[in-house]
Tab-separated table of C-alpha atoms in Angstrom:
chain	number	residue	atom	x	y	z
A	13	GLU	CA	6.457	-18.453	-3.054
A	14	VAL	CA	4.524	-15.406	-4.167
A	15	GLN	CA	6.930	-12.810	-5.493
A	16	LEU	CA	6.783	-9.417	-7.175
A	17	VAL	CA	9.874	-7.828	-8.698
A	18	GLU	CA	9.808	-4.275	-10.043
A	19	SER	CA	12.238	-2.955	-12.629
A	20	GLY	CA	12.746	-0.057	-15.002
A	21	GLY	CA	13.236	2.810	-12.582
A	22	GLY	CA	15.812	5.494	-13.252
A	23	TRP	CA	16.667	9.149	-13.439
A	24	LEU	CA	15.154	11.451	-16.028
A	25	GLN	CA	14.372	15.072	-16.685
A	26	PRO	CA	10.982	16.720	-16.225
A	27	GLY	CA	8.668	16.065	-19.135
A	28	GLY	CA	10.237	12.704	-19.856
A	29	SER	CA	8.659	9.268	-20.103
A	30	LEU	CA	9.422	5.984	-18.433
A	31	ARG	CA	7.840	2.541	-18.210
A	32	VAL	CA	8.283	0.493	-15.053
A	33	SER	CA	7.453	-3.190	-14.863
A	34	CYS	CA	6.517	-5.712	-12.204
A	35	ALA	CA	7.181	-9.404	-12.787
A	36	ALA	CA	4.912	-11.708	-10.801
A	37	SER	CA	5.390	-15.331	-9.843
A	38	GLY	CA	4.007	-17.928	-7.456
A	39	PHE	CA	0.299	-17.248	-8.000
A	40	THR	CA	-2.314	-17.161	-10.768
A	41	PHE	CA	-1.669	-13.651	-12.003
A	42	SER	CA	-5.014	-13.129	-13.759
A	43	ASN	CA	-6.884	-13.903	-10.513
A	44	SER	CA	-5.525	-10.796	-8.829
A	45	ALA	CA	-6.007	-7.091	-9.359
A	46	MET	CA	-2.726	-5.218	-9.217
A	47	SER	CA	-1.900	-1.778	-7.877
A	48	TRP	CA	0.938	0.712	-8.030
A	49	VAL	CA	1.705	2.628	-4.836
A	50	ARG	CA	4.483	5.196	-4.509
A	51	GLN	CA	6.438	6.677	-1.654
A	52	ALA	CA	8.512	9.828	-1.816
A	53	SER	CA	11.620	9.878	0.334
A	54	GLY	CA	10.678	10.230	4.006
A	55	LYS	CA	6.978	10.455	3.174
A	56	GLY	CA	3.941	8.211	3.434
A	57	LEU	CA	2.290	5.872	0.968
A	58	GLU	CA	0.339	7.228	-2.001
A	59	TRP	CA	-1.859	4.996	-4.130
A	60	VAL	CA	-1.297	5.596	-7.857
A	61	SER	CA	-3.380	3.160	-9.896
A	62	ILE	CA	-5.174	-0.195	-9.960
A	63	ILE	CA	-6.063	-2.645	-12.721
A	64	SER	CA	-8.497	-5.561	-12.524
A	65	GLY	CA	-7.391	-9.139	-13.019
A	66	ASN	CA	-8.537	-9.287	-16.640
A	67	GLY	CA	-7.226	-5.802	-17.400
A	68	ALA	CA	-10.634	-4.432	-18.353
A	69	ALA	CA	-10.962	-1.927	-15.517
A	70	THR	CA	-8.435	0.696	-14.464
A	71	GLU	CA	-8.477	3.577	-11.981
A	72	TYR	CA	-6.026	6.380	-11.236
A	73	ALA	CA	-5.225	8.935	-8.595
A	74	ASP	CA	-6.039	12.471	-9.725
A	75	SER	CA	-2.343	13.389	-9.423
A	76	VAL	CA	-1.426	11.057	-12.315
A	77	LYS	CA	-4.638	10.842	-14.358
A	78	GLY	CA	-4.011	11.599	-18.001
A	79	ARG	CA	-0.245	11.140	-17.631
A	80	PHE	CA	0.158	7.560	-16.373
A	81	THR	CA	-1.257	4.360	-17.881
A	82	ILE	CA	-1.462	1.039	-16.072
A	83	SER	CA	-1.594	-2.187	-18.067
A	84	ARG	CA	-0.871	-5.868	-17.695
A	85	ASP	CA	0.105	-8.841	-19.828
A	86	ASN	CA	-1.407	-11.924	-18.220
A	87	SER	CA	0.448	-14.215	-20.629
A	88	ARG	CA	3.739	-12.831	-19.314
A	89	ASN	CA	2.616	-12.379	-15.673
A	90	THR	CA	3.765	-8.780	-15.868
A	91	LEU	CA	2.303	-5.465	-14.744
A	92	TYR	CA	3.325	-2.138	-16.277
A	93	LEU	CA	3.088	1.552	-15.496
A	94	GLN	CA	3.737	3.904	-18.400
A	95	MET	CA	4.588	7.346	-17.043
A	96	ASN	CA	4.531	10.354	-19.368
A	97	GLY	CA	4.939	14.048	-18.695
A	98	LEU	CA	6.923	13.312	-15.571
A	99	LYS	CA	7.233	16.006	-12.922
A	100	ALA	CA	9.616	16.471	-10.026
A	101	GLU	CA	6.798	15.531	-7.651
A	102	ASP	CA	6.627	12.080	-9.264
A	103	THR	CA	10.016	11.271	-7.718
A	104	ALA	CA	9.442	8.257	-5.485
A	105	ILE	CA	9.877	4.569	-4.939
A	106	TYR	CA	7.203	2.789	-6.958
A	107	PHE	CA	5.840	-0.410	-5.433
A	108	CYS	CA	3.612	-2.906	-7.176
A	109	ALA	CA	1.156	-4.759	-4.979
A	110	LYS	CA	-1.066	-7.787	-5.475
A	111	GLY	CA	-4.762	-7.539	-4.706
A	112	VAL	CA	-6.526	-10.273	-2.783
A	113	GLY	CA	-9.216	-10.581	-5.454
A	114	ALA	CA	-9.518	-9.874	-9.162
A	115	ASP	CA	-12.119	-7.117	-9.118
A	116	CYS	CA	-15.081	-5.640	-7.222
A	117	SER	CA	-17.657	-8.178	-8.364
A	118	ASN	CA	-17.833	-9.670	-4.858
A	119	GLY	CA	-16.821	-6.979	-2.430
A	120	CYS	CA	-13.651	-5.091	-3.209
A	121	SER	CA	-11.005	-7.440	-1.859
A	122	SER	CA	-9.088	-6.534	-5.005
A	123	ARG	CA	-8.179	-3.307	-3.224
A	124	ILE	CA	-6.493	-5.090	-0.280
A	125	MET	CA	-2.787	-5.347	-1.059
A	126	ASP	CA	-1.514	-8.620	0.371
A	127	VAL	CA	1.894	-8.914	-1.304
A	128	TRP	CA	4.268	-6.098	-2.228
A	129	GLY	CA	7.403	-5.894	-4.301
A	130	LYS	CA	10.559	-4.196	-3.024
A	131	GLY	CA	10.041	-1.212	-5.309
A	132	THR	CA	11.881	0.620	-8.065
A	133	THR	CA	13.121	4.185	-7.721
A	134	VAL	CA	12.107	6.907	-10.148
A	135	THR	CA	13.893	10.250	-9.931
A	136	VAL	CA	12.722	13.252	-11.949
A	137	SER	CA	15.146	16.140	-11.839
A	138	SER	CA	16.822	18.643	-14.104
B	15	GLU	CA	-11.857	11.594	-1.263
B	16	ILE	CA	-11.831	9.822	2.089
B	17	VAL	CA	-9.136	11.318	4.312
B	18	LEU	CA	-7.589	9.099	6.992
B	19	THR	CA	-5.995	10.731	10.018
B	20	GLN	CA	-3.669	8.621	12.125
B	21	SER	CA	-2.624	9.377	15.679
B	22	PRO	CA	-0.321	9.683	17.399
B	23	GLY	CA	2.425	10.550	14.943
B	24	THR	CA	4.996	8.743	17.063
B	25	LEU	CA	4.545	6.197	19.834
B	26	SER	CA	7.451	5.417	22.143
B	27	LEU	CA	6.948	2.416	24.405
B	28	SER	CA	8.925	-0.164	26.352
B	29	PRO	CA	9.149	-3.827	25.350
B	30	GLY	CA	6.155	-5.788	26.632
B	31	GLU	CA	3.812	-2.786	26.623
B	32	ARG	CA	0.694	-2.419	24.532
B	33	ALA	CA	0.608	-0.064	21.552
B	34	THR	CA	-2.691	1.499	20.507
B	35	LEU	CA	-2.751	3.183	17.095
B	36	SER	CA	-5.724	5.185	15.901
B	37	CYS	CA	-7.079	5.820	12.402
B	38	ARG	CA	-10.015	8.167	11.865
B	39	ALA	CA	-11.852	8.455	8.548
B	40	SER	CA	-13.417	11.660	7.229
B	41	ARG	CA	-16.648	9.788	6.616
B	42	SER	CA	-18.173	6.507	7.709
B	43	LEU	CA	-16.748	3.435	5.968
B	44	SER	CA	-19.407	0.864	5.191
B	45	SER	CA	-18.357	-2.774	5.458
B	46	ASP	CA	-15.356	-1.782	7.585
B	47	ASN	CA	-13.114	-1.600	4.536
B	48	VAL	CA	-9.926	-0.755	6.400
B	49	ALA	CA	-6.531	-2.427	6.222
B	50	TRP	CA	-3.372	-1.915	8.245
B	51	TYR	CA	0.188	-2.247	6.959
B	52	GLN	CA	3.553	-2.402	8.681
B	53	GLN	CA	6.596	-0.898	6.992
B	54	LYS	CA	10.021	-1.413	8.472
B	55	ARG	CA	12.844	0.929	7.511
B	56	GLY	CA	14.025	0.313	3.966
B	57	GLN	CA	11.427	-2.382	3.306
B	58	ALA	CA	8.161	-2.719	1.462
B	59	PRO	CA	4.897	-2.534	3.403
B	60	ARG	CA	3.382	-5.761	4.753
B	61	LEU	CA	-0.328	-6.406	5.172
B	62	LEU	CA	-1.287	-6.961	8.815
B	63	ILE	CA	-5.054	-6.536	9.045
B	64	TYR	CA	-7.935	-6.295	6.547
B	65	GLY	CA	-11.671	-5.893	6.993
B	66	ALA	CA	-10.806	-3.837	10.091
B	67	SER	CA	-10.191	-6.925	12.244
B	68	SER	CA	-9.051	-9.942	10.200
B	69	ARG	CA	-5.391	-10.878	10.513
B	70	ALA	CA	-3.493	-11.569	7.304
B	71	THR	CA	-1.740	-14.878	6.798
B	72	GLY	CA	1.237	-15.367	9.110
B	73	ILE	CA	0.591	-12.338	11.289
B	74	PRO	CA	1.095	-13.032	15.019
B	75	ASP	CA	-1.979	-12.795	17.225
B	76	ARG	CA	-0.252	-9.987	19.137
B	77	PHE	CA	-1.619	-7.787	16.362
B	78	SER	CA	-5.341	-7.069	16.389
B	79	GLY	CA	-7.641	-4.609	14.699
B	80	SER	CA	-10.970	-3.188	15.756
B	81	GLY	CA	-13.386	-0.389	15.058
B	82	SER	CA	-16.163	0.567	12.699
B	83	GLY	CA	-17.703	3.583	11.047
B	84	THR	CA	-15.093	6.314	11.229
B	85	ASP	CA	-12.827	5.099	14.043
B	86	PHE	CA	-10.422	2.195	13.745
B	87	VAL	CA	-7.664	0.913	16.018
B	88	LEU	CA	-4.621	-1.294	15.608
B	89	THR	CA	-3.421	-2.829	18.859
B	90	ILE	CA	-0.029	-4.444	19.312
B	91	ASN	CA	0.160	-6.472	22.502
B	92	ARG	CA	3.431	-7.385	24.235
B	93	LEU	CA	5.524	-5.030	22.086
B	94	GLU	CA	8.754	-6.519	20.763
B	95	SER	CA	11.838	-4.872	19.289
B	96	GLU	CA	10.964	-6.329	15.880
B	97	ASP	CA	7.760	-4.251	15.910
B	98	ILE	CA	9.751	-1.050	15.364
B	99	ALA	CA	8.186	0.288	12.165
B	100	GLU	CA	5.820	2.759	10.563
B	101	TYR	CA	2.188	1.650	10.525
B	102	TYR	CA	-0.331	2.813	7.933
B	103	CYS	CA	-4.077	2.400	7.704
B	104	GLN	CA	-5.750	2.265	4.295
B	105	GLN	CA	-9.375	2.513	3.278
B	106	TYR	CA	-10.748	0.600	0.315
B	107	ALA	CA	-14.378	1.603	0.609
B	108	GLY	CA	-14.058	4.116	-2.187
B	109	LEU	CA	-11.789	5.542	-4.837
B	110	PRO	CA	-9.252	6.984	-4.703
B	111	LEU	CA	-7.744	4.451	-2.320
B	112	THR	CA	-6.155	6.417	0.498
B	113	PHE	CA	-3.654	5.836	3.252
B	114	GLY	CA	-3.277	7.554	6.577
B	115	GLY	CA	-0.141	9.573	7.275
B	116	GLY	CA	1.331	6.801	9.430
B	117	THR	CA	2.273	6.190	13.044
B	118	LYS	CA	5.883	5.519	13.917
B	119	VAL	CA	6.380	3.002	16.718
B	120	GLU	CA	9.625	3.293	18.651
B	121	ILE	CA	11.042	1.231	21.474
B	122	LYS	CA	12.214	3.129	24.544
């Protein structure tokens, strides 16, 4: 069974840093791009970042560029999101999602999110 | 940035009726790079449709997608109580990836 489990969420003050993780199982991790998508309470979905299957290519939403870093360890089947300079508006549930493909070399199926984790909650407040 | 506008905001229908959800893009999407997701209360989103009209694995054929260019539609035939959820469209034609604001489907 394909499964994604996020961890590492918590409460912290503005300006703080946090790293959330996503443990993957049930599929060949390196064959899939991975994304982070967040959702503030009562709001819609907001894409945050994506990383290719081999980790060589990354992209970010403007709202987090320069503050957040996505990475992956294919030997540990784990995805990470390092969040620095956190702001109140970063408060949300953070979901990791598996891409259908590894990258955009043959269409961009990597950007279709076919499996999602249950999410981890990040709260930024003073 | 490609902006997706979903309508209506809320759809209230009786069991057995057909739900028609709209998603309009701010510019034409080549290759029909649109996906639809269902999110039930307190749960993670679930992929329903990709490539505008292809059903994801395990999705009942009551769900269908159509459209091209700037206008896309998700249709739910024979609405069931388990279909109560928020539905989001997403475009993957360009970066940043963007989602529509969602349509909430309620059962009368």
